[in-house]
CSV table of C-alpha atoms in Angstrom, one decimal:
chain,number,residue,atom,x,y,z
A,194,MET,CA,282.4,277.6,136.3
A,195,ILE,CA,282.5,277.4,140.1
A,196,GLU,CA,285.2,280.1,140.0
A,197,TYR,CA,283.1,282.3,137.8
A,198,ILE,CA,280.1,282.0,140.2
A,199,LEU,CA,282.2,282.7,143.3
A,200,GLY,CA,283.8,285.7,141.6
A,201,HIS,CA,280.5,287.1,140.5
A,202,ILE,CA,277.9,286.2,143.2
A,203,ASN,CA,278.9,289.3,145.2
A,204,TYR,CA,277.9,291.5,142.2
A,205,TRP,CA,274.6,289.6,141.6
A,206,ILE,CA,273.4,289.9,145.2
A,207,ILE,CA,274.2,293.6,145.1
A,208,ILE,CA,272.2,294.1,141.9
A,209,VAL,CA,269.2,292.3,143.5
A,210,LEU,CA,269.6,294.7,146.5
A,211,MET,CA,269.7,297.7,144.1
A,212,MET,CA,266.5,296.4,142.4
A,213,ILE,CA,264.7,296.0,145.7
A,214,GLY,CA,265.5,299.6,146.4
A,215,LEU,CA,264.3,300.7,143.0
A,216,TYR,CA,261.1,298.7,143.3
A,217,THR,CA,260.4,300.3,146.7
A,218,MET,CA,260.9,303.7,145.2
A,219,MET,CA,258.6,303.0,142.2
A,220,SER,CA,255.8,301.1,143.7
A,221,ARG,CA,255.1,302.8,147.0
A,222,PRO,CA,253.0,306.0,147.0
A,223,ASN,CA,254.3,307.2,150.4
A,224,LEU,CA,257.0,309.8,149.8
A,225,ILE,CA,259.1,308.9,152.9
A,226,LYS,CA,259.1,305.2,151.8
A,227,LYS,CA,260.3,306.4,148.4
A,228,MET,CA,263.2,308.3,150.0
A,229,VAL,CA,264.1,305.1,152.0
A,230,GLY,CA,264.0,303.1,148.7
A,231,LEU,CA,266.2,305.7,147.1
A,232,SER,CA,268.7,305.4,149.9
A,233,VAL,CA,268.7,301.6,149.6
A,234,PHE,CA,269.3,301.9,145.9
A,235,GLN,CA,272.1,304.4,146.5
A,236,THR,CA,273.8,302.1,149.1
A,237,GLY,CA,273.7,299.3,146.5
A,238,VAL,CA,275.5,301.4,143.9
A,239,ILE,CA,278.1,302.4,146.5
A,240,LEU,CA,278.6,298.7,147.5
A,241,LEU,CA,279.0,297.8,143.8
A,242,TYR,CA,281.9,300.3,143.4
A,243,ILE,CA,283.6,299.3,146.7
A,244,SER,CA,283.5,295.7,145.8
A,245,MET,CA,285.1,296.5,142.5
A,246,ALA,CA,288.0,298.1,144.5
A,247,LYS,CA,288.7,294.9,146.4
A,248,VAL,CA,292.0,293.1,145.6
A,249,THR,CA,292.5,289.6,146.9
A,250,GLY,CA,295.3,289.5,149.5
A,251,GLY,CA,295.3,293.3,149.6
A,252,THR,CA,294.9,295.6,152.6
A,253,ALA,CA,293.3,298.9,153.2
A,254,PRO,CA,295.1,301.5,151.0
A,255,ILE,CA,297.4,302.9,153.7
A,256,VAL,CA,301.0,302.6,152.8
A,257,ALA,CA,303.0,300.7,155.5
A,258,GLU,CA,306.0,298.5,155.7
A,259,GLY,CA,305.5,294.9,155.1
A,260,PHE,CA,302.6,295.3,152.6
A,261,THR,CA,302.8,295.4,148.9
A,262,THR,CA,299.3,294.9,147.7
A,263,TYR,CA,296.6,297.5,148.5
A,264,SER,CA,293.0,297.7,147.4
A,265,ASN,CA,292.1,300.4,144.8
A,266,PRO,CA,291.9,303.8,146.5
A,267,LEU,CA,290.1,305.5,143.6
A,268,PRO,CA,286.5,304.0,144.0
A,269,GLN,CA,286.8,304.4,147.7
A,270,VAL,CA,287.5,308.1,147.4
A,271,LEU,CA,284.6,308.7,145.0
A,272,MET,CA,282.1,306.7,147.1
A,273,LEU,CA,283.3,308.3,150.4
A,274,THR,CA,282.2,311.7,149.0
A,275,ALA,CA,279.1,310.2,147.4
A,276,ILE,CA,277.8,309.0,150.8
A,277,VAL,CA,278.2,312.5,152.4
A,278,VAL,CA,276.6,314.2,149.4
A,279,GLY,CA,273.9,311.6,149.4
A,280,VAL,CA,272.8,312.3,152.9
A,281,ALA,CA,272.8,316.0,152.2
A,282,THR,CA,270.6,315.6,149.2
A,283,THR,CA,268.4,313.2,151.1
A,284,ALA,CA,267.9,315.8,153.7
A,285,LEU,CA,266.8,318.2,151.0
A,286,GLY,CA,264.3,315.7,149.9
A,287,PHE,CA,263.0,315.3,153.4
A,288,ALA,CA,262.7,319.1,153.7
A,289,LEU,CA,260.5,319.1,150.5
A,290,ILE,CA,258.4,316.3,152.0
A,291,VAL,CA,257.8,318.5,155.1
A,292,ARG,CA,256.7,321.4,152.9
A,293,ILE,CA,254.4,319.1,150.8
A,294,LYS,CA,252.8,317.8,154.0
A,295,GLU,CA,252.1,321.5,155.1
A,296,ALA,CA,250.7,322.5,151.8
A,297,TYR,CA,248.6,319.4,151.0
A,298,GLY,CA,248.1,317.7,154.3
A,299,THR,CA,249.2,314.3,152.9
A,300,ILE,CA,252.3,312.7,151.6
A,301,GLU,CA,250.7,309.8,149.6
A,302,GLU,CA,251.5,310.4,146.0
A,303,ASP,CA,248.1,309.3,144.6
A,304,GLU,CA,246.2,311.6,146.9
A,305,LEU,CA,248.5,314.4,145.9
A,306,GLU,CA,247.7,313.7,142.3
A,307,MET,CA,244.0,313.7,143.0
A,308,MET,CA,244.1,317.0,144.7
A,309,ASP,CA,246.1,318.6,141.9
A,310,ASN,CA,243.5,317.3,139.3
A,311,GLU,CA,240.6,318.7,141.3
A,312,GLU,CA,241.9,322.2,141.1
B,888,MET,CA,264.7,312.6,177.5
B,889,ALA,CA,266.7,314.8,179.9
B,890,ASP,CA,265.1,313.1,183.0
B,891,ASN,CA,266.4,309.7,182.1
B,892,LEU,CA,269.4,309.1,184.4
B,893,ILE,CA,271.0,306.3,182.4
B,894,LEU,CA,270.8,308.2,179.1
B,895,ARG,CA,272.2,311.4,180.7
B,896,VAL,CA,275.2,309.8,182.4
B,897,MET,CA,276.1,307.6,179.5
B,898,SER,CA,275.9,310.4,176.9
B,899,LYS,CA,277.9,312.7,179.2
B,900,ALA,CA,280.6,310.0,179.2
B,901,LEU,CA,280.4,309.3,175.5
B,902,ILE,CA,280.1,312.7,173.9
B,903,PRO,CA,283.7,314.0,174.8
B,904,VAL,CA,285.1,310.7,173.6
B,905,ILE,CA,283.2,311.0,170.3
B,906,ILE,CA,284.4,314.6,169.8
B,907,LEU,CA,288.0,313.6,170.7
B,908,PHE,CA,287.8,310.8,168.1
B,909,ALA,CA,286.4,313.2,165.5
B,910,LEU,CA,289.4,315.5,166.1
B,911,TYR,CA,291.8,312.5,165.9
B,912,VAL,CA,290.2,311.4,162.6
B,913,GLN,CA,290.5,314.9,161.3
B,914,PHE,CA,294.1,315.6,162.1
B,915,HIS,CA,295.5,312.2,161.9
B,916,GLY,CA,293.7,311.4,158.6
B,917,ASP,CA,297.0,311.5,156.7
B,918,TYR,CA,298.4,308.5,158.5
B,919,SER,CA,295.3,306.4,159.5
B,920,PRO,CA,291.9,306.1,158.0
B,921,GLY,CA,290.2,309.4,158.2
B,922,GLY,CA,289.8,312.9,156.8
B,923,GLY,CA,287.5,315.8,156.7
B,924,PHE,CA,284.3,314.1,155.5
B,925,GLN,CA,284.5,311.4,158.2
B,926,ALA,CA,285.5,313.8,161.0
B,927,GLY,CA,282.7,316.1,160.1
B,928,VAL,CA,280.0,313.5,160.3
B,929,ILE,CA,281.4,312.0,163.5
B,930,PHE,CA,281.6,315.4,165.1
B,931,SER,CA,278.0,316.2,164.2
B,932,SER,CA,276.8,312.9,165.4
B,933,ALA,CA,278.2,313.7,168.9
B,934,ILE,CA,276.3,316.9,168.9
B,935,LEU,CA,273.2,315.1,167.6
B,936,LEU,CA,273.4,312.8,170.6
B,937,TYR,CA,273.6,315.8,172.9
B,938,VAL,CA,270.6,317.4,171.3
B,939,MET,CA,268.5,314.3,171.6
B,940,VAL,CA,269.3,313.9,175.3
B,941,PHE,CA,269.5,317.5,176.6
B,942,GLY,CA,267.3,319.4,174.2
B,943,LEU,CA,267.8,321.8,171.3
B,944,ASP,CA,268.0,324.9,173.4
B,945,ALA,CA,271.1,323.8,175.4
B,946,ALA,CA,272.9,323.0,172.1
B,947,ALA,CA,271.8,326.1,170.3
B,948,LYS,CA,273.4,328.2,173.1
B,949,VAL,CA,276.8,326.8,172.2
B,950,LEU,CA,276.3,326.5,168.5
B,951,PRO,CA,273.9,329.3,167.3
B,952,ASP,CA,272.7,329.1,163.7
B,953,LYS,CA,274.7,332.2,162.7
B,954,ALA,CA,278.0,330.6,163.8
B,955,LEU,CA,277.1,327.4,161.9
B,956,ILE,CA,276.3,329.3,158.7
B,957,PHE,CA,279.5,331.2,159.1
B,958,THR,CA,281.6,328.0,159.6
B,959,ALA,CA,279.9,326.3,156.7
B,960,SER,CA,280.7,329.1,154.3
B,961,PHE,CA,284.2,329.5,155.8
B,962,GLY,CA,285.0,325.9,155.1
B,963,VAL,CA,284.2,326.2,151.4
B,964,LEU,CA,286.0,329.5,151.3
B,965,LEU,CA,289.1,328.0,153.0
B,966,TYR,CA,289.2,325.2,150.4
B,967,ALA,CA,288.7,327.5,147.3
B,968,GLY,CA,291.0,330.1,148.9
B,969,THR,CA,293.8,327.5,149.1
B,970,GLY,CA,293.5,327.1,145.4
B,971,VAL,CA,293.6,330.9,144.8
B,972,VAL,CA,296.8,331.2,147.0
B,973,SER,CA,298.5,328.6,144.9
B,974,LEU,CA,297.4,330.5,141.8
B,975,PHE,CA,299.1,333.7,143.2
B,976,LEU,CA,302.3,331.7,144.0
B,977,GLY,CA,302.6,331.0,140.3
B,978,GLY,CA,301.2,327.4,140.0
B,979,GLN,CA,297.9,325.9,138.9
B,980,TYR,CA,294.7,326.1,140.8
B,981,LEU,CA,294.9,323.7,143.9
B,982,ASN,CA,298.5,322.8,143.2
B,983,TYR,CA,299.8,322.7,146.8
B,984,SER,CA,303.4,322.0,145.9
B,985,LEU,CA,304.2,325.7,145.9
B,986,LEU,CA,302.8,326.4,149.4
B,987,ALA,CA,306.1,325.7,151.1
B,988,ASN,CA,309.8,325.4,150.2
B,989,THR,CA,309.7,321.8,149.2
B,990,ALA,CA,307.0,320.2,147.1
B,991,MET,CA,306.4,317.5,149.8
B,992,ALA,CA,305.9,320.0,152.6
B,993,GLY,CA,303.6,322.1,150.4
B,994,GLN,CA,301.5,319.1,149.6
B,995,HIS,CA,301.2,318.2,153.3
B,996,ILE,CA,300.2,321.8,154.3
B,997,GLY,CA,297.7,322.0,151.5
B,998,ILE,CA,296.1,318.6,152.4
B,999,ILE,CA,295.8,319.5,156.0
B,1000,VAL,CA,294.2,322.9,155.2
B,1001,ILE,CA,291.7,321.7,152.8
B,1002,GLU,CA,290.8,318.7,155.0
B,1003,LEU,CA,290.1,321.3,157.7
B,1004,GLY,CA,287.8,323.2,155.3
B,1005,VAL,CA,286.0,320.0,154.3
B,1006,GLY,CA,285.6,319.1,158.0
B,1007,LEU,CA,284.2,322.5,159.0
B,1008,THR,CA,281.7,322.6,156.1
B,1009,VAL,CA,280.4,319.0,156.5
B,1010,ALA,CA,280.1,319.2,160.3
B,1011,SER,CA,278.3,322.5,160.3
B,1012,VAL,CA,276.0,321.7,157.3
B,1013,MET,CA,274.9,318.4,159.0
B,1014,LEU,CA,274.2,320.3,162.2
B,1015,LEU,CA,272.4,323.1,160.5
B,1016,ILE,CA,270.1,320.5,158.7
B,1017,PHE,CA,269.4,318.7,161.9
B,1018,PHE,CA,268.7,321.8,163.9
B,1019,THR,CA,266.3,323.1,161.2
B,1020,PHE,CA,264.4,319.8,161.2
B,1021,ALA,CA,264.4,319.7,165.0
B,1022,ARG,CA,262.9,323.2,165.3
B,1023,ARG,CA,260.1,322.1,163.1
B,1024,THR,CA,259.0,319.4,165.5
B,1025,ARG,CA,258.1,322.1,168.1
B,1026,VAL,CA,254.6,323.4,168.7
B,1027,GLU,CA,253.0,324.8,165.6
C,650,MET,CA,287.9,282.5,151.2
C,651,ILE,CA,286.9,283.4,154.7
C,652,SER,CA,286.4,287.0,153.7
C,653,LEU,CA,284.2,286.0,150.8
C,654,THR,CA,282.1,283.9,153.2
C,655,ILE,CA,281.6,286.8,155.6
C,656,ASP,CA,280.9,289.0,152.6
C,657,ILE,CA,278.2,286.7,151.3
C,658,VAL,CA,276.6,286.2,154.8
C,659,LEU,CA,276.5,290.0,155.3
C,660,LEU,CA,275.0,290.5,151.8
C,661,ILE,CA,272.3,288.0,152.6
C,662,PHE,CA,271.5,289.8,155.8
C,663,LEU,CA,271.3,293.0,153.7
C,664,LEU,CA,268.9,291.3,151.3
C,665,VAL,CA,266.6,290.4,154.2
C,666,MET,CA,266.8,293.9,155.6
C,667,ALA,CA,266.0,295.5,152.2
C,668,PHE,CA,263.1,293.1,151.8
C,669,ALA,CA,261.8,293.9,155.3
C,670,ILE,CA,262.0,297.7,154.5
C,671,LEU,CA,259.9,297.0,151.4
C,672,ARG,CA,257.2,295.0,153.2
C,673,VAL,CA,256.8,296.8,156.5
C,674,HIS,CA,254.2,299.6,156.6
C,675,HIS,CA,255.0,301.1,160.0
C,676,LEU,CA,257.3,304.0,159.1
C,677,LEU,CA,259.1,304.2,162.4
C,678,ALA,CA,260.1,300.5,162.0
C,679,VAL,CA,261.3,301.3,158.5
C,680,ALA,CA,263.5,304.1,159.8
C,681,MET,CA,265.0,301.9,162.5
C,682,MET,CA,265.6,299.1,160.0
C,683,PHE,CA,267.3,301.5,157.7
C,684,GLY,CA,269.7,302.3,160.5
C,685,LEU,CA,270.4,298.7,161.0
C,686,TYR,CA,270.8,298.2,157.2
C,687,SER,CA,273.4,301.0,157.1
C,688,LEU,CA,275.3,299.4,160.0
C,689,LEU,CA,275.5,296.2,158.1
C,690,VAL,CA,276.7,298.0,155.0
C,691,ALA,CA,279.4,299.6,157.1
C,692,GLY,CA,280.5,296.2,158.3
C,693,LEU,CA,280.6,295.1,154.7
C,694,PHE,CA,282.8,298.0,153.7
C,695,MET,CA,285.3,296.8,156.4
C,696,VAL,CA,285.3,293.3,154.9
C,697,LEU,CA,286.0,294.9,151.5
C,698,ASP,CA,289.1,296.7,152.8
C,699,ALA,CA,287.6,300.2,152.8
C,700,PRO,CA,287.9,301.5,156.4
C,701,ASP,CA,287.5,305.2,155.3
C,702,VAL,CA,284.2,304.5,153.7
C,703,ALA,CA,283.0,302.3,156.6
C,704,PHE,CA,283.6,305.2,159.0
C,705,THR,CA,281.6,307.5,157.0
C,706,GLU,CA,278.7,305.1,156.4
C,707,ALA,CA,278.6,304.2,160.1
C,708,ALA,CA,278.3,307.8,161.1
C,709,VAL,CA,276.1,309.0,158.2
C,710,GLY,CA,273.8,306.1,157.6
C,711,THR,CA,273.3,304.9,161.2
C,712,GLY,CA,273.5,308.3,162.8
C,713,ILE,CA,272.5,311.3,160.7
C,714,ALA,CA,270.3,309.8,158.0
C,715,THR,CA,268.2,307.7,160.5
C,716,VAL,CA,267.8,310.7,162.9
C,717,LEU,CA,266.7,312.9,160.0
C,718,MET,CA,264.2,310.3,158.9
C,719,LEU,CA,262.8,310.2,162.5
C,720,ALA,CA,262.7,314.0,162.6
C,721,THR,CA,260.7,314.0,159.3
C,722,LEU,CA,258.3,311.5,160.7
C,723,ALA,CA,257.9,313.6,163.9
C,724,VAL,CA,257.3,316.8,161.9
C,725,THR,CA,254.8,315.3,159.4
C,726,ARG,CA,253.1,313.2,162.1
C,727,VAL,CA,252.8,310.2,159.7
C,728,THR,CA,253.1,306.8,161.3
C,729,HIS,CA,251.9,304.4,158.7
C,730,GLU,CA,251.9,304.2,154.9
C,731,LYS,CA,248.8,303.1,153.0
C,732,GLU,CA,248.7,299.4,152.3
C,733,LEU,CA,248.5,298.5,148.7
C,734,LYS,CA,246.0,295.9,147.6
C,735,LYS,CA,247.8,294.8,144.5
C,736,THR,CA,251.4,294.7,143.2
C,737,ASN,CA,252.4,297.4,140.8
C,738,LYS,CA,252.9,295.3,137.6
C,739,ARG,CA,254.5,298.1,135.5
C,740,ALA,CA,257.1,298.9,138.2
C,741,LEU,CA,257.8,295.2,138.7
C,742,PHE,CA,258.3,294.8,134.9
C,743,ILE,CA,260.7,297.7,134.7
C,744,VAL,CA,262.7,296.5,137.7
C,745,VAL,CA,263.0,293.0,136.4
C,746,VAL,CA,264.2,294.2,133.0
C,747,THR,CA,266.7,296.6,134.5
C,748,GLY,CA,267.9,294.0,136.9
C,749,GLY,CA,268.3,291.5,134.1
C,750,LEU,CA,270.3,293.9,131.9
C,751,LEU,CA,272.6,294.7,134.9
C,752,LEU,CA,273.1,291.0,135.6
C,753,TYR,CA,273.9,290.5,131.9
C,754,GLY,CA,276.4,293.4,132.3
C,755,THR,CA,278.3,291.7,135.1
C,756,HIS,CA,279.3,289.0,132.7
C,757,ASP,CA,282.1,291.3,131.5
C,758,MET,CA,283.3,292.2,134.9
C,759,SER,CA,286.3,290.4,136.3
C,760,ASN,CA,286.1,288.3,139.3
C,761,LEU,CA,285.9,289.8,142.8
C,762,GLY,CA,289.4,290.7,144.0
C,763,ASP,CA,291.1,289.9,140.7
C,764,ASN,CA,294.3,292.0,140.8
C,765,MET,CA,294.7,292.1,137.0
C,766,ALA,CA,291.4,293.8,136.5
C,767,PRO,CA,291.7,296.9,134.3
C,768,ALA,CA,290.5,299.1,137.2
C,769,HIS,CA,293.6,298.2,139.2
C,770,THR,CA,296.3,298.3,136.5
C,771,GLU,CA,295.9,301.8,135.0
C,772,VAL,CA,295.5,305.0,137.1
C,773,ALA,CA,295.1,303.3,140.5
C,774,LYS,CA,298.5,301.6,140.0
C,775,ARG,CA,300.2,304.9,139.7
C,776,TYR,CA,298.4,306.3,142.8
C,777,ILE,CA,299.6,303.3,144.8
C,778,GLU,CA,303.2,303.4,143.5
C,779,LYS,CA,303.8,307.1,143.5
C,780,GLY,CA,301.1,308.4,146.0
C,781,GLN,CA,303.3,308.6,149.1
C,782,GLU,CA,306.3,309.8,147.2
C,783,GLU,CA,304.5,312.7,145.6
C,784,THR,CA,302.2,313.8,148.4
C,785,GLY,CA,304.0,312.5,151.5
C,786,VAL,CA,300.8,311.1,152.9
C,787,PRO,CA,300.6,307.3,153.6
C,788,ASN,CA,296.8,307.2,153.5
C,789,LEU,CA,296.3,306.9,149.8
C,790,VAL,CA,292.5,307.7,150.1
C,791,THR,CA,293.4,311.1,151.7
C,792,ALA,CA,296.1,311.6,149.0
C,793,VAL,CA,293.7,311.0,146.1
C,794,LEU,CA,290.8,312.8,147.8
C,795,ALA,CA,292.7,316.0,148.7
C,796,SER,CA,295.5,316.2,146.2
C,797,TYR,CA,295.1,314.3,143.0
C,798,ARG,CA,291.3,314.9,142.8
C,799,GLY,CA,291.1,318.2,144.6
C,800,PHE,CA,288.7,319.7,142.1
C,801,ASP,CA,286.4,316.8,142.5
C,802,THR,CA,286.3,317.2,146.3
C,803,LEU,CA,285.8,321.0,146.0
C,804,GLY,CA,282.7,320.2,143.9
C,805,GLU,CA,281.4,317.8,146.4
C,806,VAL,CA,281.9,320.1,149.3
C,807,THR,CA,280.0,322.8,147.3
C,808,VAL,CA,277.2,320.4,146.8
C,809,VAL,CA,277.0,319.6,150.5
C,810,PHE,CA,277.0,323.4,151.2
C,811,THR,CA,274.3,324.0,148.6
C,812,ALA,CA,272.1,321.3,150.0
C,813,GLY,CA,272.4,322.8,153.4
C,814,ILE,CA,271.4,326.2,152.1
C,815,GLY,CA,268.4,324.5,150.3
C,816,VAL,CA,267.2,323.0,153.5
C,817,LEU,CA,267.5,326.3,155.3
C,818,LEU,CA,265.5,328.1,152.6
C,819,LEU,CA,262.8,325.5,152.6
C,820,LEU,CA,262.3,325.0,156.4
C,821,ARG,CA,263.5,328.0,158.2
C,822,ARG,CA,260.7,330.1,159.8
C,823,LYS,CA,261.0,333.9,159.5
C,824,GLN,CA,260.2,334.5,163.1
C,825,LYS,CA,261.6,331.8,165.3
C,826,PRO,CA,259.1,330.8,167.9
C,827,ARG,CA,261.2,330.8,171.0
C,828,ILE,CA,259.3,329.7,174.1
C,829,LYS,CA,261.3,330.4,177.2
C,830,GLY,CA,261.4,327.7,179.8
C,831,ILE,CA,260.2,324.8,177.6
C,832,GLN,CA,262.8,322.2,176.7
C,833,GLY,CA,262.4,321.4,173.1
C,834,GLY,CA,264.2,318.2,172.9
C,835,ARG,CA,262.1,315.1,172.3
């Protein structure tokens, strides 16, 4: 039982982290705050994958003499590219926010909705 | 922030080191942690520091938008082009083994070339995005 | 054991940061805390034996993403978000249900660091055993990224490029206002 908890507590905390990000994204009307929530959520997903790659007693996956166990390189590769792609798409989101602010004068979602309904 | 002496001196000391580190990460990425993605973002963070301390105009003189757009496209082209070269040499797309006499040397050349492409694209796209945002903060 | 302890301590720090990001209404403070959050995540990647990812997260999260966030705040001239009077019950419900399902899903996952986990015994095993032999590159992350999964990386680079073009299309002015003699850096 204690082994099960120690082996899984890492995943549980990461899932709570992801859910805080998701809640930030869903409940706050401010668009910038939503983007930050999305980034927190995204980092949570990346963390989940990286912790799946961990092998006890292993080292970083760089082949060298004197080591036989390495952590799994595959999730690391996928998440490495995901981080860079993530920041590029986040930048696109920020660019959209800037344009929304110019067009509507606000970045609060409920005010945007009200303005759209008035028209 | 250009009038803050501490910031100016410290960033002048730090920026060359960061750029050197980015180049090390780029070209030594086969043997130590590193590669194109990491080198690209480290390089662009050095320029970012420069822009924040010395202003956008000074940086835009060295890295005009046109050059950045060119390098961004060139990086993708270099990557995709490597695949096409291996097609012409009679292999599959992105099979580097045919780029040199032995499969091992071919793989090595291929990896270095495409990592360079990745690094160029990532660095210049990050800088382009940042420059575009920074221009917007000026007087309307 | 020691690495698990550091891992959990860092994760608890992260929880505190994420909660602070949720609660704080001053957006500048949110941006700075997001930078700190990313730095902690980079440290956590080091503990989890992923130096390549840690590099990237340190430069991207702490550097570029935070600066972009600050730039957006400067352009939109927004400093605070509106404070909400009541909690959003529907969002909370969805989050609790999703989180519960995900927690239930972890029941099937093997323990942290279990070297017999299916993820480590199939394709990854081959990468580790044959990677250096086939590509001549000791850094297996580079070998998988550039050689075994070259198509994947080509796609990712194209996405980065496309996102860059998108930002340019959205934000670039047709006539650039160049005012000589004024330093624009702030």
